Amino acid sequence: MANRYAVILAAGQGTRMKSKLYKVLHPLMGRPMLQHVIEQLKPVNLDKMITIVGHGAKKVTQYIGDESEMVLQEEQLGTGHAVLQAEDLLRNKDGTTIVVCGDTPLITSETFQALFDHHEQEGAKATVLTAKAPDPSGYGRVIRNDQNEVERIVEHKDAEGSELQVDEINTGTYCFDNKMLFEALQHVSNDNVQGEYYLPDVIEILQSRDEKVSAFQTPDFEETLGINDRVALAHAEKTLKKRINEEHMRNGATLIDPDNTYISPDVTIEQDVLIHPGSIIKGETTIQADAEIGPHTEIDNCHIGQGSIIKQSVARDSHIGDRVHVGPYSHVRPEASIGNGAKIGNFVEVKKSSLGDNSKVSHLSYIGDTEVGNNVNIGCGTITVNYDGKNKYLTTIEDDAFIGCNSNLIAPVTVGEGSYVAAGSTITKNVPDDALSIARARQANKEGYASRIRNQKKD
């Protein structure tokens, strides 16, 4: 197989986005649109990937890191000029170079692979990725000859007569013979209204030399759409969401209402997972078989174990074991680890804490910076008081302990194995194993005192 290279054009500012954020960094399903292009190119097994950056080069480079080599286009002088910036890295190399725009995040790896294969099988020097557009207005038309080869590409403003009726359009993605690409770029002129060097001029140069120029038509016009404004971004988000959700359903997950379920590209979902409407699942989340998510639940970068149920809750950067019940209306904050068979109930917040197997925090509690053992019951309204205004401290609750309702555990403190804390206690010292700790004022009843208070109010 011939060597394969990619040049991604990502130097434009994207003024129509009307944003301080550079266009190719605008998120799409939780991932910058440029990252989608890179991820879809990876399966093609490229020998080299080069991204041409300009506006926002530092931020783009910081985000992409070493996933692509970066070349700076200091002055934006057109698409041909942008590709020419990769000359030092690709000059005189044998093989095929694909040129793709960084604002076309919907093109799939299958389409990239098919474009490469078609180009190489045809022995073409250039191949244009085309599509049938429902409304080709504004697009360059691909005019074919009797041999079905590309005869020319006519821009919309220059098209006339029958050319205007052609609905096969140039998507702006190309494959080139690498050596011929950079040789032809030396002859591209900027003698035009914009004073820029246009990549499609390479097609005309190759045709003038009787080199073979081919076209590969993708059956899905929508995947070739470029994103130039927020309306197009929203349309792409909807398209990509549908694509991702359908893939999960084909793999065995049940999405009750796919139109109202948001799953980002890096999520892994096993068979027989049930996802209710209003669920947002992001990051590198893994959901194991038979789990149930939602409705109206947000999960970000978590492991959700087999058979666990999370309802109307938020979980981030945490590990939730098998057969765990979370919610409704709970918040599992970063660095939480919830053991198998545990329960995080109504209005419970867990932060940077571990909860052992079969332990329960059922209602209205805050568990922060805490190590909870197995088979622990934490009563309603319990707070692990972890912060003194300057530092945070650890609370330890050992196996089989029972914490009564409305207890405050003032860290650092340890509640020993099998011990009990009486309801309403404020614990400031360690509780020994198998002890009952009571830390509250003795109750005093003042007979008739309530009447005196009521009479004072009347006066």
Coordinates of C-alpha atoms in Angstrom, one line a residue:
M1 CA 0.0 0.0 0.0
A2 CA 1.2 3.5 -0.9
N3 CA 2.3 5.9 1.9
R4 CA -0.5 8.0 3.1
Y5 CA -0.4 11.6 4.5
A6 CA -3.0 14.1 5.7
V7 CA -3.0 17.9 5.7
I8 CA -5.8 19.4 7.8
L9 CA -6.6 23.0 7.1
A10 CA -7.3 24.7 10.5
A11 CA -5.8 28.2 10.2
G12 CA -9.0 30.3 9.7
Q13 CA -10.4 32.4 12.5
G14 CA -14.1 31.7 11.7
T15 CA -15.5 35.2 12.0
R16 CA -19.0 34.0 11.2
M17 CA -19.0 32.1 14.5
K18 CA -19.0 35.5 16.2
S19 CA -16.9 34.1 19.1
K20 CA -13.7 34.6 20.9
L21 CA -13.1 30.9 20.6
Y22 CA -11.3 29.8 17.4
K23 CA -13.6 28.0 15.0
V24 CA -12.0 24.6 15.0
L25 CA -12.0 24.5 18.8
H26 CA -15.8 24.9 19.1
P27 CA -17.1 21.8 20.8
L28 CA -19.3 19.2 19.1
M29 CA -20.7 16.5 21.3
G30 CA -18.1 17.5 23.9
R31 CA -15.1 17.4 21.6
P32 CA -13.7 20.2 19.4
M33 CA -14.6 19.8 15.8
L34 CA -10.9 19.6 14.8
Q35 CA -10.6 16.6 17.2
H36 CA -13.4 14.8 15.3
V37 CA -11.5 15.2 12.0
I38 CA -8.3 13.8 13.6
E39 CA -10.1 10.9 15.2
Q40 CA -11.8 9.9 11.9
L41 CA -8.5 10.1 10.0
K42 CA -6.7 7.8 12.5
P43 CA -8.1 4.5 11.2
V44 CA -6.8 5.2 7.7
N45 CA -3.3 4.4 9.0
L46 CA -1.5 7.6 8.0
D47 CA 2.2 7.8 7.8
K48 CA 2.1 11.5 8.8
M49 CA -0.7 13.9 9.8
I50 CA -0.1 17.7 9.6
T51 CA -2.4 20.4 10.8
I52 CA -2.0 23.9 9.4
V53 CA -2.7 26.4 12.2
G54 CA -3.0 30.2 12.1
H55 CA -5.4 32.1 14.3
G56 CA -5.3 30.7 17.8
A57 CA -2.3 28.5 16.9
K58 CA -1.1 28.3 20.5
K59 CA -4.5 27.1 21.9
V60 CA -5.0 24.7 19.0
T61 CA -1.5 23.3 19.5
Q62 CA -2.0 22.9 23.3
Y63 CA -5.2 21.0 22.8
I64 CA -4.1 18.7 20.0
G65 CA -0.7 18.0 21.5
D66 CA 1.2 15.3 19.7
E67 CA -1.7 13.8 17.9
S68 CA -0.7 15.8 14.8
E69 CA 2.3 17.7 13.6
M70 CA 1.7 21.4 13.5
V71 CA 2.7 24.0 10.9
L72 CA 2.0 27.7 11.3
Q73 CA 0.5 29.7 8.5
E74 CA 1.5 33.1 9.7
E75 CA -0.5 35.0 7.0
Q76 CA -3.7 33.5 5.6
L77 CA -3.4 33.7 1.8
G78 CA -5.8 31.0 0.7
T79 CA -6.2 27.2 0.8
G80 CA -3.4 26.6 -1.7
H81 CA -1.0 28.7 0.3
A82 CA -2.1 26.8 3.5
V83 CA -1.2 23.4 2.0
L84 CA 2.1 24.8 0.8
Q85 CA 3.1 25.4 4.4
A86 CA 3.5 21.6 4.7
E87 CA 6.0 21.4 1.9
D88 CA 9.1 21.1 4.1
L89 CA 7.5 18.0 5.8
L90 CA 6.2 16.3 2.6
R91 CA 8.3 17.5 -0.3
N92 CA 9.5 14.7 -2.6
K93 CA 7.7 11.9 -0.7
D94 CA 6.0 9.2 -2.7
G95 CA 2.4 8.5 -1.8
T96 CA -1.1 10.0 -1.4
T97 CA -2.0 13.1 0.5
I98 CA -5.5 13.9 1.6
V99 CA -6.4 17.5 2.2
V100 CA -9.4 18.1 4.5
C101 CA -10.8 21.1 6.3
G102 CA -10.8 21.2 10.0
D103 CA -14.4 22.4 10.1
T104 CA -15.8 19.3 8.5
P105 CA -16.2 17.0 11.5
L106 CA -18.9 14.8 10.2
I107 CA -16.9 13.0 7.5
T108 CA -16.5 9.4 8.7
S109 CA -13.4 7.2 8.7
E110 CA -15.2 4.9 6.2
T111 CA -15.5 7.8 3.7
F112 CA -11.9 8.7 4.1
Q113 CA -10.8 5.1 3.6
A114 CA -13.1 4.8 0.5
L115 CA -11.7 8.0 -0.9
F116 CA -8.1 6.8 -0.5
D117 CA -8.9 3.4 -2.0
H118 CA -10.7 4.9 -5.0
H119 CA -7.9 7.4 -5.7
E120 CA -5.2 4.6 -5.6
Q121 CA -7.3 2.1 -7.6
E122 CA -8.0 4.7 -10.3
G123 CA -4.4 5.7 -10.6
A124 CA -5.5 9.3 -10.4
K125 CA -3.2 12.2 -9.7
A126 CA -6.1 14.0 -8.0
T127 CA -9.5 12.8 -6.6
V128 CA -12.2 15.1 -5.5
L129 CA -14.7 14.0 -2.8
T130 CA -18.1 15.0 -4.1
A131 CA -21.7 14.7 -3.0
K132 CA -25.2 15.2 -4.4
A133 CA -26.6 18.3 -2.8
P134 CA -30.3 18.8 -2.3
D135 CA -29.7 22.5 -3.1
P136 CA -26.3 23.0 -4.8
S137 CA -26.5 26.8 -4.7
G138 CA -23.2 28.3 -3.6
Y139 CA -21.2 25.2 -4.2
G140 CA -18.7 24.4 -7.0
R141 CA -20.2 22.0 -9.6
V142 CA -18.3 18.9 -10.6
I143 CA -18.7 18.5 -14.4
R144 CA -17.9 15.0 -15.7
N145 CA -17.0 13.9 -19.2
D146 CA -18.3 10.9 -21.2
Q147 CA -15.8 8.6 -19.4
N148 CA -17.3 9.8 -16.1
E149 CA -14.0 11.5 -15.2
V150 CA -13.8 15.0 -13.8
E151 CA -13.6 17.5 -16.7
R152 CA -13.7 20.6 -14.6
I153 CA -15.0 22.2 -11.4
V154 CA -17.1 25.3 -12.0
E155 CA -17.7 27.7 -9.2
H156 CA -21.4 28.7 -8.7
K157 CA -20.8 32.3 -9.7
D158 CA -19.3 31.1 -13.0
A159 CA -21.8 28.3 -13.8
E160 CA -24.3 28.9 -16.5
G161 CA -27.0 27.0 -18.4
S162 CA -26.9 23.2 -17.8
E163 CA -24.1 23.6 -15.4
L164 CA -26.4 25.2 -12.9
Q165 CA -28.6 22.1 -13.0
V166 CA -25.7 19.8 -11.9
D167 CA -26.2 18.7 -8.3
E168 CA -22.9 17.0 -7.8
I169 CA -20.8 19.4 -5.7
N170 CA -17.2 19.8 -4.7
T171 CA -16.9 19.2 -0.9
G172 CA -13.5 20.7 -0.5
T173 CA -11.8 17.4 0.4
Y174 CA -9.2 16.0 -2.0
C175 CA -6.7 13.2 -2.5
F176 CA -3.5 14.0 -4.5
D177 CA -0.4 12.4 -5.7
N178 CA 1.9 13.9 -3.1
K179 CA 4.8 14.9 -5.4
M180 CA 2.5 16.3 -8.0
L181 CA 0.5 18.3 -5.4
F182 CA 3.5 20.3 -4.3
E183 CA 5.0 20.7 -7.8
A184 CA 1.6 22.0 -9.0
L185 CA 1.3 24.4 -6.1
Q186 CA 4.4 26.2 -7.3
H187 CA 2.3 27.3 -10.3
V188 CA -0.8 28.4 -8.6
S189 CA -1.4 32.1 -9.0
N190 CA -3.1 34.6 -6.8
D191 CA -4.4 36.6 -9.8
N192 CA -7.9 36.9 -8.5
V193 CA -10.2 39.3 -6.7
Q194 CA -9.1 38.1 -3.2
G195 CA -5.4 37.9 -4.1
E196 CA -5.3 34.4 -2.7
Y197 CA -3.9 31.0 -3.7
Y198 CA -6.7 28.5 -4.2
L199 CA -6.2 24.8 -3.9
P200 CA -8.8 23.9 -6.6
D201 CA -6.4 25.6 -9.1
V202 CA -4.2 22.5 -8.7
I203 CA -7.0 20.5 -10.4
E204 CA -6.9 22.7 -13.4
I205 CA -3.1 22.6 -13.6
L206 CA -3.2 18.8 -13.6
Q207 CA -5.9 18.6 -16.2
S208 CA -4.0 21.0 -18.4
R209 CA -1.2 18.4 -18.3
D210 CA -3.6 15.6 -19.2
E211 CA -3.2 14.0 -15.8
K212 CA -6.1 11.9 -14.6
V213 CA -8.5 13.6 -12.2
S214 CA -11.1 11.5 -10.6
A215 CA -14.1 12.0 -8.3
F216 CA -15.5 9.9 -5.5
Q217 CA -19.1 10.5 -4.5
T218 CA -20.1 9.9 -0.9
P219 CA -23.8 8.9 -0.6
D220 CA -24.3 11.1 2.4
F221 CA -24.3 14.8 1.6
E222 CA -24.7 15.8 5.3
E223 CA -21.4 14.3 6.4
T224 CA -19.5 16.7 4.1
L225 CA -21.0 19.9 5.6
G226 CA -18.6 22.5 6.8
I227 CA -19.4 24.5 9.9
N228 CA -19.2 28.2 9.5
D229 CA -21.7 29.5 12.1
R230 CA -23.7 28.5 15.2
V231 CA -26.6 27.3 13.1
A232 CA -24.4 24.9 11.2
L233 CA -22.8 23.8 14.5
A234 CA -26.2 23.0 16.0
H235 CA -27.2 21.0 12.9
A236 CA -23.9 19.1 13.0
E237 CA -24.5 18.4 16.7
K238 CA -27.9 16.9 16.0
T239 CA -26.5 14.8 13.1
L240 CA -23.6 13.4 15.2
K241 CA -25.8 12.7 18.2
K242 CA -28.1 10.6 16.0
R243 CA -25.2 8.7 14.6
I244 CA -23.7 8.0 18.0
N245 CA -27.0 7.0 19.6
E246 CA -27.9 4.7 16.7
E247 CA -24.6 2.9 17.0
H248 CA -25.2 2.2 20.7
M249 CA -28.7 0.9 20.0
R250 CA -27.4 -1.4 17.3
N251 CA -24.8 -2.7 19.9
G252 CA -27.6 -3.6 22.3
A253 CA -28.4 -0.6 24.5
T254 CA -31.9 0.7 24.8
L255 CA -32.5 4.4 24.4
I256 CA -36.1 5.2 25.2
D257 CA -36.0 8.6 23.5
P258 CA -32.8 9.0 21.4
D259 CA -33.8 12.5 20.4
N260 CA -33.4 13.6 24.1
T261 CA -30.4 11.5 25.0
Y262 CA -26.9 13.0 24.7
I263 CA -23.9 10.6 24.6
S264 CA -20.4 11.9 23.7
P265 CA -18.1 9.9 21.4
D266 CA -15.8 8.4 24.0
V267 CA -18.5 6.7 26.0
T268 CA -18.6 2.9 26.1
I269 CA -22.0 1.2 26.8
E270 CA -22.5 -2.6 27.1
Q271 CA -25.5 -4.6 26.1
D272 CA -28.9 -4.3 27.9
V273 CA -28.2 -0.9 29.4
L274 CA -31.4 1.1 29.7
I275 CA -31.1 4.9 29.2
H276 CA -34.1 7.2 29.9
P277 CA -34.8 10.6 28.4
G278 CA -32.9 13.6 29.5
S279 CA -29.7 11.7 30.2
I280 CA -26.3 13.3 29.4
I281 CA -23.3 10.9 29.3
K282 CA -19.9 12.4 28.6
G283 CA -16.2 11.9 28.9
E284 CA -14.6 8.4 29.0
T285 CA -17.5 6.9 30.8
T286 CA -18.1 3.1 30.8
I287 CA -21.5 1.7 31.6
Q288 CA -21.6 -2.0 32.1
A289 CA -24.4 -4.4 31.2
D290 CA -27.9 -4.2 32.7
A291 CA -27.3 -0.7 34.2
E292 CA -30.2 1.8 34.2
I293 CA -29.5 5.5 33.7
G294 CA -31.9 8.4 34.1
P295 CA -34.2 10.1 33.5
H296 CA -32.5 13.5 33.7
T297 CA -29.1 12.2 34.8
E298 CA -25.7 13.6 34.0
I299 CA -22.6 11.3 34.0
D300 CA -19.2 12.6 33.2
N301 CA -16.0 10.4 33.0
C302 CA -17.3 7.6 35.3
H303 CA -17.3 3.9 35.6
I304 CA -20.8 2.5 36.2
G305 CA -20.9 -1.1 37.2
Q306 CA -23.2 -3.9 36.1
G307 CA -26.8 -3.6 37.1
S308 CA -26.4 -0.2 38.8
I309 CA -29.3 2.3 38.7
I310 CA -28.7 6.1 38.7
K311 CA -31.8 8.3 38.6
Q312 CA -32.1 12.1 38.4
S313 CA -28.5 12.6 39.6
V314 CA -25.1 13.9 38.7
A315 CA -21.9 11.8 38.8
R316 CA -18.4 13.0 37.8
D317 CA -14.9 11.5 37.7
S318 CA -15.9 8.6 40.0
H319 CA -16.1 4.8 40.2
I320 CA -19.5 3.3 40.9
G321 CA -19.6 -0.4 41.5
D322 CA -22.1 -3.2 40.6
R323 CA -25.8 -3.1 41.7
V324 CA -25.5 0.4 43.2
H325 CA -28.5 2.6 43.6
V326 CA -27.9 6.4 43.2
G327 CA -30.6 9.0 43.5
P328 CA -32.9 10.5 43.0
Y329 CA -31.3 14.0 43.3
S330 CA -27.9 12.9 44.4
H331 CA -24.4 14.3 43.6
V332 CA -21.4 12.0 43.3
R333 CA -18.5 14.4 43.0
P334 CA -15.0 13.7 41.7
E335 CA -12.8 11.0 43.3
A336 CA -15.7 9.1 44.8
S337 CA -15.6 5.3 44.9
I338 CA -18.8 3.5 45.6
G339 CA -18.7 -0.2 46.4
N340 CA -20.9 -3.0 45.1
G341 CA -24.5 -3.1 46.4
A342 CA -24.2 0.4 48.0
K343 CA -26.9 3.0 48.1
I344 CA -26.6 6.8 47.6
G345 CA -30.1 8.0 48.2
N346 CA -32.2 11.2 48.0
F347 CA -30.3 14.5 48.2
V348 CA -27.0 12.9 49.2
E349 CA -23.6 14.5 48.2
V350 CA -20.5 12.4 48.1
K351 CA -17.1 14.0 47.5
K352 CA -13.6 12.4 47.4
S353 CA -14.8 9.5 49.5
S354 CA -15.0 5.7 49.4
L355 CA -18.1 3.8 50.3
G356 CA -17.7 0.1 51.0
D357 CA -19.8 -2.8 49.8
N358 CA -23.4 -2.8 50.9
S359 CA -23.1 0.5 52.8
K360 CA -25.9 3.0 52.6
V361 CA -26.3 6.8 52.8
S362 CA -30.0 7.0 52.1
H363 CA -31.1 10.6 52.8
L364 CA -30.0 14.3 53.0
S365 CA -26.3 13.8 53.9
Y366 CA -22.9 15.1 53.0
I367 CA -20.0 12.7 52.9
G368 CA -16.7 14.4 52.1
D369 CA -13.1 13.2 52.5
T370 CA -14.4 10.0 54.1
E371 CA -13.5 6.4 54.1
V372 CA -16.6 4.3 54.8
G373 CA -16.2 0.6 55.3
N374 CA -18.6 -2.3 54.4
N375 CA -22.1 -2.7 55.7
V376 CA -22.2 0.8 57.2
N377 CA -25.6 2.6 57.6
I378 CA -25.4 6.4 57.7
G379 CA -28.6 8.0 58.9
C380 CA -30.5 10.9 57.5
G381 CA -28.9 14.4 57.8
T382 CA -25.4 13.1 58.7
I383 CA -22.5 15.4 57.8
T384 CA -18.8 14.6 57.8
V385 CA -17.3 17.9 58.8
N386 CA -14.1 17.9 56.8
Y387 CA -13.1 21.6 56.6
D388 CA -11.9 24.0 59.3
G389 CA -11.6 27.0 57.1
K390 CA -8.0 26.3 56.1
N391 CA -7.4 22.5 55.8
K392 CA -9.5 19.4 55.1
Y393 CA -9.3 16.3 57.2
L394 CA -10.3 12.6 56.9
T395 CA -13.2 10.8 58.5
T396 CA -13.0 7.1 58.8
I397 CA -16.1 4.9 59.5
E398 CA -15.2 1.3 59.8
D399 CA -17.1 -1.9 58.9
D400 CA -20.6 -2.5 60.3
A401 CA -20.9 0.9 62.0
F402 CA -24.2 2.6 62.4
I403 CA -24.5 6.4 62.3
G404 CA -27.7 7.9 63.7
C405 CA -29.6 10.7 62.1
N406 CA -28.5 14.3 62.3
S407 CA -25.0 13.4 63.4
N408 CA -21.9 15.6 62.8
L409 CA -18.6 13.8 62.6
I410 CA -15.9 16.4 63.1
A411 CA -12.7 15.3 61.2
P412 CA -10.2 14.0 61.8
V413 CA -12.1 11.3 63.5
T414 CA -12.6 7.5 63.4
V415 CA -15.7 5.6 64.2
G416 CA -14.7 2.1 65.1
E417 CA -15.9 -1.2 63.7
G418 CA -19.4 -2.2 64.7
S419 CA -19.9 0.9 66.8
Y420 CA -23.0 3.1 67.1
V421 CA -23.4 6.8 67.0
A422 CA -26.6 8.1 68.6
A423 CA -28.8 10.3 66.6
G424 CA -28.1 14.1 67.0
S425 CA -24.5 13.6 68.2
T426 CA -21.6 15.8 67.4
I427 CA -18.6 13.5 67.4
T428 CA -15.2 15.1 68.0
K429 CA -13.2 12.1 69.4
N430 CA -12.6 8.7 68.1
V431 CA -15.2 6.1 68.8
P432 CA -13.9 2.6 69.9
D433 CA -15.0 -0.6 68.2
D434 CA -18.4 -1.9 69.4
A435 CA -19.1 1.2 71.4
L436 CA -22.2 3.5 71.6
S437 CA -21.2 7.1 71.4
I438 CA -23.6 9.8 72.6
A439 CA -22.5 13.4 72.2
R440 CA -25.4 15.7 72.9
A441 CA -26.7 17.9 75.8
R442 CA -29.0 16.2 78.4
Q443 CA -32.7 17.0 77.7
A444 CA -34.4 19.4 80.1
N445 CA -38.2 20.0 80.2
K446 CA -39.4 23.2 81.7
E447 CA -43.1 22.7 82.6
G448 CA -45.4 25.6 81.6
Y449 CA -42.7 27.6 79.9
A450 CA -44.4 27.5 76.5
S451 CA -47.4 29.4 77.9
R452 CA -45.1 32.2 79.3
I453 CA -43.6 32.6 75.9
R454 CA -47.0 32.9 74.2
N455 CA -48.2 35.5 76.8
Q456 CA -45.1 37.6 76.2
K457 CA -45.8 37.7 72.5
K458 CA -49.4 39.0 73.2
D459 CA -48.0 41.8 75.4

